[in-house]
CSV table of C-alpha atoms in Angstrom, one decimal:
chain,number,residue,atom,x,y,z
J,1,UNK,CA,19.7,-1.3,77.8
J,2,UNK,CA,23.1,-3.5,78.7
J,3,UNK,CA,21.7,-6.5,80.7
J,4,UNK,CA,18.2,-6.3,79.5
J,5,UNK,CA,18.3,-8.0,76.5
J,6,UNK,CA,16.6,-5.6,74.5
J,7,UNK,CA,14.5,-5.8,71.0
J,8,UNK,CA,14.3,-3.4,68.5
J,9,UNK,CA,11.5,-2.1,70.0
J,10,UNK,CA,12.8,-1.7,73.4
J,11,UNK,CA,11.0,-4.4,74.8
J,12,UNK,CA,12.7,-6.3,78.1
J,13,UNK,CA,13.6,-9.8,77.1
J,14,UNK,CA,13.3,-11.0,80.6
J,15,UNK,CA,10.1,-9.6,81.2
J,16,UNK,CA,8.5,-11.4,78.4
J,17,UNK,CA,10.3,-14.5,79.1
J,18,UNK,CA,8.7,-15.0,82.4
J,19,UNK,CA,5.3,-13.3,80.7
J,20,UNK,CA,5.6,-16.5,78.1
J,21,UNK,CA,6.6,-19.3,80.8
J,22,UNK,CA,3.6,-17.6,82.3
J,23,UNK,CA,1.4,-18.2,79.6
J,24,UNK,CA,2.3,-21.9,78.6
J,25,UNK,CA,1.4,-23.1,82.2
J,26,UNK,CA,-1.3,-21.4,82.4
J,27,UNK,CA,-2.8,-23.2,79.4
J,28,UNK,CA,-1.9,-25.9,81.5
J,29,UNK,CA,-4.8,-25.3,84.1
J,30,UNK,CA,-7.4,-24.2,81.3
J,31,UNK,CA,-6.9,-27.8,79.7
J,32,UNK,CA,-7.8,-29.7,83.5
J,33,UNK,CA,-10.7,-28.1,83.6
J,34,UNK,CA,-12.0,-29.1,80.5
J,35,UNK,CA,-10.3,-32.4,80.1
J,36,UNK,CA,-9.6,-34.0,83.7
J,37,UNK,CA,-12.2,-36.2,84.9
J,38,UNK,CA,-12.7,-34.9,88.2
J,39,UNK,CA,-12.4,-31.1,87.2
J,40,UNK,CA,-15.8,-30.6,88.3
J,41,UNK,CA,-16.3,-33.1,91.0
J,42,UNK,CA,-13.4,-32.7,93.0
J,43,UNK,CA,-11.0,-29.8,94.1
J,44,UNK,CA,-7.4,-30.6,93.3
J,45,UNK,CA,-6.0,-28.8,96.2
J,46,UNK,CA,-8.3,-30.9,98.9
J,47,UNK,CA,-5.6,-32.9,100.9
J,48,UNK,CA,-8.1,-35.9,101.4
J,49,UNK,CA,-8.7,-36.8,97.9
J,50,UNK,CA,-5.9,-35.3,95.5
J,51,UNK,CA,-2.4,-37.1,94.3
J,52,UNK,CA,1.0,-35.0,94.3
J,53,UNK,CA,0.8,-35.4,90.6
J,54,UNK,CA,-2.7,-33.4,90.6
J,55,UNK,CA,-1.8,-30.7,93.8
J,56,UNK,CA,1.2,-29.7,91.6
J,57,UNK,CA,-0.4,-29.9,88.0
J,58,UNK,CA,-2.9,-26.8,89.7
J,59,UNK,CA,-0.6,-25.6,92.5
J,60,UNK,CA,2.2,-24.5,89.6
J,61,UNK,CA,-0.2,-22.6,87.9
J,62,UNK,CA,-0.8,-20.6,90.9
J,63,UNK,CA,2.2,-18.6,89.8
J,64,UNK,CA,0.7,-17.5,86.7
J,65,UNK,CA,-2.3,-14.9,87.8
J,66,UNK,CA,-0.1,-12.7,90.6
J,67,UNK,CA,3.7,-12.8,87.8
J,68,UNK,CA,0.6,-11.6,85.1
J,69,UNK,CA,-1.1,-8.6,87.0
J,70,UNK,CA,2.6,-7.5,88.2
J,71,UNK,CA,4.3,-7.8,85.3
J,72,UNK,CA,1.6,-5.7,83.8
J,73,UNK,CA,1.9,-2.8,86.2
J,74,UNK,CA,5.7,-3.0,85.1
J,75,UNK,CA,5.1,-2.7,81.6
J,76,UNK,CA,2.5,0.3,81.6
J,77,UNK,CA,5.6,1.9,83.8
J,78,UNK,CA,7.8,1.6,81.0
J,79,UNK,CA,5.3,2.5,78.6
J,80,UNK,CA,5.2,5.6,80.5
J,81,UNK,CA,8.5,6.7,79.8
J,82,UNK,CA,7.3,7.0,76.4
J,83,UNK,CA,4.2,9.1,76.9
J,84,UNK,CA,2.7,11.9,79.1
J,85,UNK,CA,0.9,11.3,81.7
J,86,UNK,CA,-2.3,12.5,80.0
J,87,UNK,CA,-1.5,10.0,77.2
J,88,UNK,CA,-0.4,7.2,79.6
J,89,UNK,CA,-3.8,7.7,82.0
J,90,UNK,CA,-5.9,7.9,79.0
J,91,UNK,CA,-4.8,4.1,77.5
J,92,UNK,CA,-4.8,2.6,80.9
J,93,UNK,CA,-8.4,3.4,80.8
J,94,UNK,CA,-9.4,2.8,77.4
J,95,UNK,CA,-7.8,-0.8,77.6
J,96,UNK,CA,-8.8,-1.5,81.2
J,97,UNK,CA,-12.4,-0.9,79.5
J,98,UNK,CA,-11.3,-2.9,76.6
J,99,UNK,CA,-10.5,-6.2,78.7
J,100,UNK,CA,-13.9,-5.9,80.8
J,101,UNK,CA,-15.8,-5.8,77.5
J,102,UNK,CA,-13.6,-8.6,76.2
J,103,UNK,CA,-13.5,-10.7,79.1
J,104,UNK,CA,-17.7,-10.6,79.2
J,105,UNK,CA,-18.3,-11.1,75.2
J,106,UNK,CA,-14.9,-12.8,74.0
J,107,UNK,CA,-14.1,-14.9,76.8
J,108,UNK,CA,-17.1,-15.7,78.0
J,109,UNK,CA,-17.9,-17.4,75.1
J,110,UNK,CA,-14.9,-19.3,74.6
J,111,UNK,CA,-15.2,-20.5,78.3
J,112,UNK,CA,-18.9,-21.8,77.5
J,113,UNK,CA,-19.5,-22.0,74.3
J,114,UNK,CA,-22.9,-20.5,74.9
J,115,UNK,CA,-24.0,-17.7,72.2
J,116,UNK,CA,-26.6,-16.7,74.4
J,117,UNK,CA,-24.0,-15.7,76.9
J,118,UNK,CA,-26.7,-17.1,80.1
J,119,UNK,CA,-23.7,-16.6,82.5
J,120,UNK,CA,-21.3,-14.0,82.4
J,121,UNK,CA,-17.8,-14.5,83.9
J,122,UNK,CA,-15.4,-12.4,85.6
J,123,UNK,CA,-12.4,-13.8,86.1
J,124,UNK,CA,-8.9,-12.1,85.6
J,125,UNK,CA,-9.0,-10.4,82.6
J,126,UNK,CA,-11.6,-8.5,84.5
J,127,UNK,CA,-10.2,-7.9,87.2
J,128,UNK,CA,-7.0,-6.7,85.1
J,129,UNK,CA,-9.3,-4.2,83.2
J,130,UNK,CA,-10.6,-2.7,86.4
J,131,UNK,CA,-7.0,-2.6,88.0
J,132,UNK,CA,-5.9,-0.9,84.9
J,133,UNK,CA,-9.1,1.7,85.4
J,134,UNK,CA,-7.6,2.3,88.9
J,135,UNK,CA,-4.2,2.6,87.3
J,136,UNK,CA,-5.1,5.0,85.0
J,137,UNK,CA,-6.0,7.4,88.1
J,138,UNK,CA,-3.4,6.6,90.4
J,139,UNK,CA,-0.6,7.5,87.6
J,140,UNK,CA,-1.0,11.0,88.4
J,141,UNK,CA,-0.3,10.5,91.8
J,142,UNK,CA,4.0,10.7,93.0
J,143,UNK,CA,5.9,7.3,92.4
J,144,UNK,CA,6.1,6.7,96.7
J,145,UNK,CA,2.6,7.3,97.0
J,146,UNK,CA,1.3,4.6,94.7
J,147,UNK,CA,3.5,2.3,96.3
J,148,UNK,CA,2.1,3.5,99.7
J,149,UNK,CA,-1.5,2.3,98.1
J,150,UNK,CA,-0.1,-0.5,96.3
J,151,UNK,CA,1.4,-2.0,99.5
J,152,UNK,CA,-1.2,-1.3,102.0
J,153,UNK,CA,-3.5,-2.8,99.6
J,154,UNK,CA,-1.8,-6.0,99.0
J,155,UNK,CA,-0.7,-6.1,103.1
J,156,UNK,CA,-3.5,-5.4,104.3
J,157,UNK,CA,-6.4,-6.7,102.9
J,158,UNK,CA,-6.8,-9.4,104.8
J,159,UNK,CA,-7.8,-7.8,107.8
J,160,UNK,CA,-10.8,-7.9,105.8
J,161,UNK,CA,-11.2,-11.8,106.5
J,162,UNK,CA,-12.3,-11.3,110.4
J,163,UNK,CA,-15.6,-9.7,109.5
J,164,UNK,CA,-15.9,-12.0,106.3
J,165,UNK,CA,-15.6,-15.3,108.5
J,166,UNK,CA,-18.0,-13.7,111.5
J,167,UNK,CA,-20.4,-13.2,108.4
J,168,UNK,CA,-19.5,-16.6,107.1
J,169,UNK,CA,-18.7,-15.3,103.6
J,170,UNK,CA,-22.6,-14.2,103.3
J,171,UNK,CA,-20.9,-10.1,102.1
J,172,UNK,CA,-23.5,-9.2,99.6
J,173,UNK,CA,-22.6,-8.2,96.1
J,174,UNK,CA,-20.4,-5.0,96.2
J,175,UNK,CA,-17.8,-6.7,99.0
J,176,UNK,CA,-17.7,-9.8,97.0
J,177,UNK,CA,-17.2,-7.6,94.1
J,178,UNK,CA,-14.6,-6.0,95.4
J,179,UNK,CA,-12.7,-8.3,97.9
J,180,UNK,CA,-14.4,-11.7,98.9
J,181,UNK,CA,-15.6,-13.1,95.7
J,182,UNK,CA,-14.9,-16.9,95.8
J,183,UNK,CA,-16.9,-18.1,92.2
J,184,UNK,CA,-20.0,-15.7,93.8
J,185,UNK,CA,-22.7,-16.2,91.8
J,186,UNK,CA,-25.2,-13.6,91.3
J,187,UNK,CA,-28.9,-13.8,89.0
J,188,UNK,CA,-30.3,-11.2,87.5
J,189,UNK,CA,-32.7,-12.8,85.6
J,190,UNK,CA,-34.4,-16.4,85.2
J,191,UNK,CA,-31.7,-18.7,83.8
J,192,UNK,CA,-29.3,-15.7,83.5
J,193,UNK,CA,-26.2,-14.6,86.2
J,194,UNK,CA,-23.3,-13.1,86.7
J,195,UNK,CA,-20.1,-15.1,88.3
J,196,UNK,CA,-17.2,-13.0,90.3
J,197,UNK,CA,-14.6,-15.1,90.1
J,198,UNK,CA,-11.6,-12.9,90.8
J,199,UNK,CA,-12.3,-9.6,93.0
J,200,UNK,CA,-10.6,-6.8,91.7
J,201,UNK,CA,-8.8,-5.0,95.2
J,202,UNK,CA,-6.4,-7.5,95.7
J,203,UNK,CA,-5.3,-7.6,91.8
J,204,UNK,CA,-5.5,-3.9,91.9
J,205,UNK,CA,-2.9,-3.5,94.9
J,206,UNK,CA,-0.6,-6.4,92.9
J,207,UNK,CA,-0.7,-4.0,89.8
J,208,UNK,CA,0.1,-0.7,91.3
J,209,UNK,CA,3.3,-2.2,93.3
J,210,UNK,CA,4.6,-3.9,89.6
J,211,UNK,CA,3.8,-0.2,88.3
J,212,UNK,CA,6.2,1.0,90.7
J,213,UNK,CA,8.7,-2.1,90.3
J,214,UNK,CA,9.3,-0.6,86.6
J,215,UNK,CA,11.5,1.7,87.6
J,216,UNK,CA,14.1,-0.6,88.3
J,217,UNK,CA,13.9,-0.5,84.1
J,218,UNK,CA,15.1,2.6,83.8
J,219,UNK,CA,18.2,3.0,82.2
J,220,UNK,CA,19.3,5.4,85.1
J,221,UNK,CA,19.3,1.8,87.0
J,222,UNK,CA,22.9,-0.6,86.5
J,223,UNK,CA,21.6,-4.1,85.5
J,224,UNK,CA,23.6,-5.4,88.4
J,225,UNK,CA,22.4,-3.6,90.6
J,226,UNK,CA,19.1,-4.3,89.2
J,227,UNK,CA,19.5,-7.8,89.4
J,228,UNK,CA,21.1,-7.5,93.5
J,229,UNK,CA,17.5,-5.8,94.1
J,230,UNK,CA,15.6,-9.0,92.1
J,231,UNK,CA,17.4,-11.4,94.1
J,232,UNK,CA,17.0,-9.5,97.7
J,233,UNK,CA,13.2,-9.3,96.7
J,234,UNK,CA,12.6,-12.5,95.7
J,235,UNK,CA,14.0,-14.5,98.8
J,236,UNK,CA,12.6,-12.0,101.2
J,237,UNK,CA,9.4,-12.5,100.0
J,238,UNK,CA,9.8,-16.1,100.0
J,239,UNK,CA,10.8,-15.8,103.5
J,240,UNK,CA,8.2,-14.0,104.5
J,241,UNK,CA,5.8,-16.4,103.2
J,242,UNK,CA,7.6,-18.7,105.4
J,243,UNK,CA,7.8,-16.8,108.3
J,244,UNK,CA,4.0,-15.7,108.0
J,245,UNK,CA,2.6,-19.6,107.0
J,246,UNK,CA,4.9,-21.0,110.6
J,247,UNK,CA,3.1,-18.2,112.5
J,248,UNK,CA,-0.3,-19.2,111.1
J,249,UNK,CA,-2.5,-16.3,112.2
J,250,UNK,CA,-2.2,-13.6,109.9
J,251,UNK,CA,-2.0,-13.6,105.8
J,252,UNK,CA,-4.3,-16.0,104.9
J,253,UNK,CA,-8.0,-16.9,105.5
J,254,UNK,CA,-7.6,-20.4,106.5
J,255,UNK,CA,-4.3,-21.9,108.4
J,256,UNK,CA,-2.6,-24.3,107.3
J,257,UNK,CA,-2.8,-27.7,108.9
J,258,UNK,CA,-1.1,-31.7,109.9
J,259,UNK,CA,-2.9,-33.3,107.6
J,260,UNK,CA,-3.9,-37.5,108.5
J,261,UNK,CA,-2.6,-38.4,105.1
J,262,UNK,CA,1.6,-37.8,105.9
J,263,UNK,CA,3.9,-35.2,106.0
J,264,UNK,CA,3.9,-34.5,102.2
J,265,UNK,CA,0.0,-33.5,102.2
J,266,UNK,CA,1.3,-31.4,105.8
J,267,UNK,CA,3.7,-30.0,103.3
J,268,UNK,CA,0.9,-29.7,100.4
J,269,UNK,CA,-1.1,-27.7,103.1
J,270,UNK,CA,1.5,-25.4,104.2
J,271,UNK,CA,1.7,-24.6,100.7
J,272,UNK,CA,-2.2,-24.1,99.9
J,273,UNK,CA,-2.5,-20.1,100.7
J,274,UNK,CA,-5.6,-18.4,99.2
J,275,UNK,CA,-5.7,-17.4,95.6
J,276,UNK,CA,-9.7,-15.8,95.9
J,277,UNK,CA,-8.6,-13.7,96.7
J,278,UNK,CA,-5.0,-13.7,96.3
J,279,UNK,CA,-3.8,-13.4,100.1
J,280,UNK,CA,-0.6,-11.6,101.2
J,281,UNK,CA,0.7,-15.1,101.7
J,282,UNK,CA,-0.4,-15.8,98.4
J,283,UNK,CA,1.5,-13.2,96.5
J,284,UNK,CA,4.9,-13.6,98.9
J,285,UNK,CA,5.1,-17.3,97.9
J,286,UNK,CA,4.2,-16.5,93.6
J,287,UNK,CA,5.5,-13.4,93.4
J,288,UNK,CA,9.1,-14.4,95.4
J,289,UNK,CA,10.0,-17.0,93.2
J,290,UNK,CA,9.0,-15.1,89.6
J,291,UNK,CA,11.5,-11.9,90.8
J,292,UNK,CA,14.2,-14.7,91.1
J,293,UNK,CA,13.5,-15.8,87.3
J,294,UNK,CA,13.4,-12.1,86.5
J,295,UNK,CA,17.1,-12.0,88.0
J,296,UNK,CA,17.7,-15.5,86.0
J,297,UNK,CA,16.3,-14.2,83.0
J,298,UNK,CA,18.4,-10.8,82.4
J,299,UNK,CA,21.6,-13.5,81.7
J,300,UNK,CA,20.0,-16.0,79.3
J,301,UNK,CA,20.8,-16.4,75.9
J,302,UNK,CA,19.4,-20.1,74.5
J,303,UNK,CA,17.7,-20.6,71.9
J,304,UNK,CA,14.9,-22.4,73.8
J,305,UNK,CA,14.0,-18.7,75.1
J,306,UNK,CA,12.5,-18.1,71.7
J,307,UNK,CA,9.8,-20.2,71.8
J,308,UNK,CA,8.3,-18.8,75.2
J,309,UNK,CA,9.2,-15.4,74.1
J,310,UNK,CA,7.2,-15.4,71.4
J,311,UNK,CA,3.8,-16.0,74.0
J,312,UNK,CA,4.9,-13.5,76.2
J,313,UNK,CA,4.9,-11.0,73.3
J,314,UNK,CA,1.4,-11.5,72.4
J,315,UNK,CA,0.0,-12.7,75.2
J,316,UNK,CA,-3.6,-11.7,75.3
J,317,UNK,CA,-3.7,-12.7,71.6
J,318,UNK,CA,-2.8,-16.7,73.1
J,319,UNK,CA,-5.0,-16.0,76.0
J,320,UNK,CA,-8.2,-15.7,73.5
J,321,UNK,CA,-7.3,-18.4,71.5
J,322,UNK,CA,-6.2,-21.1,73.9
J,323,UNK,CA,-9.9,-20.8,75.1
J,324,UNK,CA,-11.7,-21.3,71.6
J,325,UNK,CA,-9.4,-24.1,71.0
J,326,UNK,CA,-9.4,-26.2,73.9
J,327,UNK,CA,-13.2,-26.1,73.7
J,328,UNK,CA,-13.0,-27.1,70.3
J,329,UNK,CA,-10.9,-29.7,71.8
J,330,UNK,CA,-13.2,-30.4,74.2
J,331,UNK,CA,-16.1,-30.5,71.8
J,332,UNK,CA,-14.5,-33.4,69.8
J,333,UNK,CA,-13.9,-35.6,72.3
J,334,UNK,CA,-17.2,-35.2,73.7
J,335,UNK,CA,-18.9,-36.9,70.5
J,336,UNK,CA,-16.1,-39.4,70.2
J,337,UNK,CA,-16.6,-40.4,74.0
J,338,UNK,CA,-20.2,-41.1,73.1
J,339,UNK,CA,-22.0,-38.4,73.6
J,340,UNK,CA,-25.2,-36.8,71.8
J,341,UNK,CA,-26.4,-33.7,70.9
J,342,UNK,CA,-29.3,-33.8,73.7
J,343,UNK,CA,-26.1,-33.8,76.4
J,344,UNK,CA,-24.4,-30.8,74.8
J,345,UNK,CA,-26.2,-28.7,77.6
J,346,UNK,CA,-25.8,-29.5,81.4
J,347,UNK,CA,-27.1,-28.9,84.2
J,348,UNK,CA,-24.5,-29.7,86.3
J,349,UNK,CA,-21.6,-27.1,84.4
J,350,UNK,CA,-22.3,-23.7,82.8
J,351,UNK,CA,-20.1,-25.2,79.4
J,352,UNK,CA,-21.7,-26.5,76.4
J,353,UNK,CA,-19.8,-30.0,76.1
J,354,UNK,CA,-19.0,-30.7,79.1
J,355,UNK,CA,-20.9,-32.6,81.6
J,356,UNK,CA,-19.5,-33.2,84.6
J,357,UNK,CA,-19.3,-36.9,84.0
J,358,UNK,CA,-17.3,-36.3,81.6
J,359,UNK,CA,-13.2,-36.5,81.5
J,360,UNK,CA,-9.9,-38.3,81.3
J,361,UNK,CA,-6.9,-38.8,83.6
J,362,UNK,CA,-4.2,-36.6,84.6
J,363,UNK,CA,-1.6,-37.7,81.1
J,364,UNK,CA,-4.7,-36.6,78.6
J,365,UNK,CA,-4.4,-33.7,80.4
J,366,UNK,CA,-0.5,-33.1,79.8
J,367,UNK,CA,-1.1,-34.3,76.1
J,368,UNK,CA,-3.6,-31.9,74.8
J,369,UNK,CA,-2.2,-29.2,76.8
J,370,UNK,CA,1.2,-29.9,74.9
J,371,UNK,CA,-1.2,-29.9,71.5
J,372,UNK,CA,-3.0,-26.4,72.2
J,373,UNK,CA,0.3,-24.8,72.7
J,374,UNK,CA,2.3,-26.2,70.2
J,375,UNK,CA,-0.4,-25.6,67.7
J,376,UNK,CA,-0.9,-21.8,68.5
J,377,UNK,CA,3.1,-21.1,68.2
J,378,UNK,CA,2.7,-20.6,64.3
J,379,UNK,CA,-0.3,-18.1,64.7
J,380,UNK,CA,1.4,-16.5,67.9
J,381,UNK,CA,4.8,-16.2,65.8
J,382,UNK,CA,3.0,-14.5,62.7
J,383,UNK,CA,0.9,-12.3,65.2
J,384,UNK,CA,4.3,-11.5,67.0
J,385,UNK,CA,5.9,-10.3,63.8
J,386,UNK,CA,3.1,-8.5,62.7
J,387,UNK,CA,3.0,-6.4,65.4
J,388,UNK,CA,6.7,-5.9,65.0
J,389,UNK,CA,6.3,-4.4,61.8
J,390,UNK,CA,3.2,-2.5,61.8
J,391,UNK,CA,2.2,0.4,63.9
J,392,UNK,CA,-2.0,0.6,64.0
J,393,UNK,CA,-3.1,2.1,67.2
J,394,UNK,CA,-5.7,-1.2,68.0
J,395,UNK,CA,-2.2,-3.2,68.1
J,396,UNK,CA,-1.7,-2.3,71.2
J,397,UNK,CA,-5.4,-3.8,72.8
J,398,UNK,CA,-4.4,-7.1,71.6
């Protein structure tokens, strides 16, 4: 394992650096929508009202969704080359099952705050589950041919936007489902609905190509030469985004635009690509950038690298949490902003707590994010070592 950093356990140091890094920003855009004022009123990424402070506090995150899905393609490769395929198609499916349940009792709740669950939301944990269902088949299937799907997927999906913008977005449930979902929202009884937040094709495409990424991990692989196929990656894919976003036509459902505001909201715009779904544009300009860290990464030794390493070792344990207690968060500073009990439901947002009128500026933001994750490194650093030291088959669902 020269080069890769490796624990005891043969886990890739670099891998869960970026999974960590991952993680912490994320966090980042969980706290705005609970905490910044305009979370609710206002789209950060809409070049006539937002600030470059805002367009970057939820443009950064952007990275954390496409590195996520990849990276976990990657790791059920080198999982693989522990098991048989029987045994490696098996838990792909019994955890991609796992994380739809999850997602629709766990983190449902912790999104809301609502025990009687009146909306349901899909978002990515979701739409890992089903890309880990997909997974699960396509393992059987040679190495080049899930690539072949992976890629054509991910590059060509968006030939699905023609007939989606002739249609103006009105798909019906099983395209929205499975491609066009933009927050769809779908009743199915009075006072009761389903949101698609995160259609699983796209995510599914993103997964199988990270499966087949993992076998640059293979010890058969030279960690230079690893790291020569990183960088190539990484700035092709960032010029591709360029070279797509200058052309303007195909990639991404909406071109980018001069904006009235200057050449930094031009700049903003160019930068805006599609996240619901995650267009090809999308992924070149996330996904570029992460392989670079990746090649970064497989040289670091700091001692700073422990403290993001020990998120991206138990990251769906942080992932539940963070929820529960940036609500709890949330909760408090509702009743010490004013508010009374009879305001704890609103119309206006599916979470208990938070009325859209409520909310702070941008710093509150930054300082309760910096709280939630600072106070979950403890729990995340005695979950970490537990699972380092014990060997329970549920270990690996969580």
């Amino acid at each position: 394992m020269t080069g890769l950093t490796a624990t005891s356990r043969n886990r890739i140091n670099s891998i869960d650096l970026l999974r960590g890094i991952i993680m912490v920003i994320m966090a980042l855009d969980h706290v705005r929508d609970f905490f910044h004022k305009e979370a609710f009123t206002d789209d950060p990424l809409n070049m006539d009202t937002t600030t470059p402070w805002l367009f970057f506090t939820r443009w950064i995150t952007h990275f954390c969704a496409p590195a996520f899905v990849f990276l976990a393609g990657t790791s059920a490769f080198l999982m693989g080359l522990k098991k048989t395929k029987k045994q490696l198609s098996k838990f792909l499916i019994t955890r991609g099952l796992w994380l739809v349940i999850a997602e629709v009792l766990i983190i449902t709740l912790g999104w809301t705050y609502n025990p009687l669950y009146n909306l349901l939301i899909l978002q990515v944990i979701w739409a890992i589950g089903i890309s880990m269902i997909i997974l699960g088949l396509l393992v059987w299937l040679p190495l080049p041919v899930i690539f072949l799907i992976g890629f054509i997927i991910v590059a060509g999906h968006n030939l699905l936007d023609y007939p989606e913008a002739e249609r103006k977005g009105d798909v019906g449930f099983w395209w929205n489902l499975v491609h066009h979902a933009q927050f769809y929202f779908v009743p199915y009884a009075e006072d009761r609905g389903v949101m698609i937040v995160y259609a699983f094709m796209p995510w599914a495409g993103v997964m199988a190509l990270g499966y087949c990424f993992g076998s640059w991990y293979k010890n058969t692989v030279t960690a230079e030469a690893r790291r020569k196929r990183l960088i190539a990656l990484g700035f092709g894919l960032i010029g591709l985004f360029i070279v797509l976003r200058l052309i303007n036509a195909y990639g991404n459902p909406l071109p980018w635009m001069e904006q009235p505001r200057g050449g930094l909201y031009s700049f903003f715009s160019f930068l805006n690509a599609n996240k619901y779904p995650p267009s090809l544009m999308f992924l070149c300009m996330t996904l570029g950038p992460a392989t670079l860290l990746l090649a970064l990464f497989e040289k670091i030794q700091a001692k700073w690298t422990r403290f993001f390493l020990t998120y991206g070792r138990v990251p769906f344990f942080f992932y539940i949490l963070h929820f529960y207690l940036i609500h709890l968060f949330c909760v408090i500073a509702f009743f010490a902003s004013g508010y009374s009990t009879s305001q704890v439901v609103s119309r206006d947002t599916p979470f208990f707590f938070r009325p859209a009128s409520f909310g702070f500026n941008l710093w509150v933001v930054y300082v309760v994010w910096i709280a939630v994750v600072l106070l979950l490194y403890p729990l995340c650093k005695w979950y970490n070592r537990y699972k380092a030291t014990h060997h329970q088959w549920w270990l690996s669902y969580i």
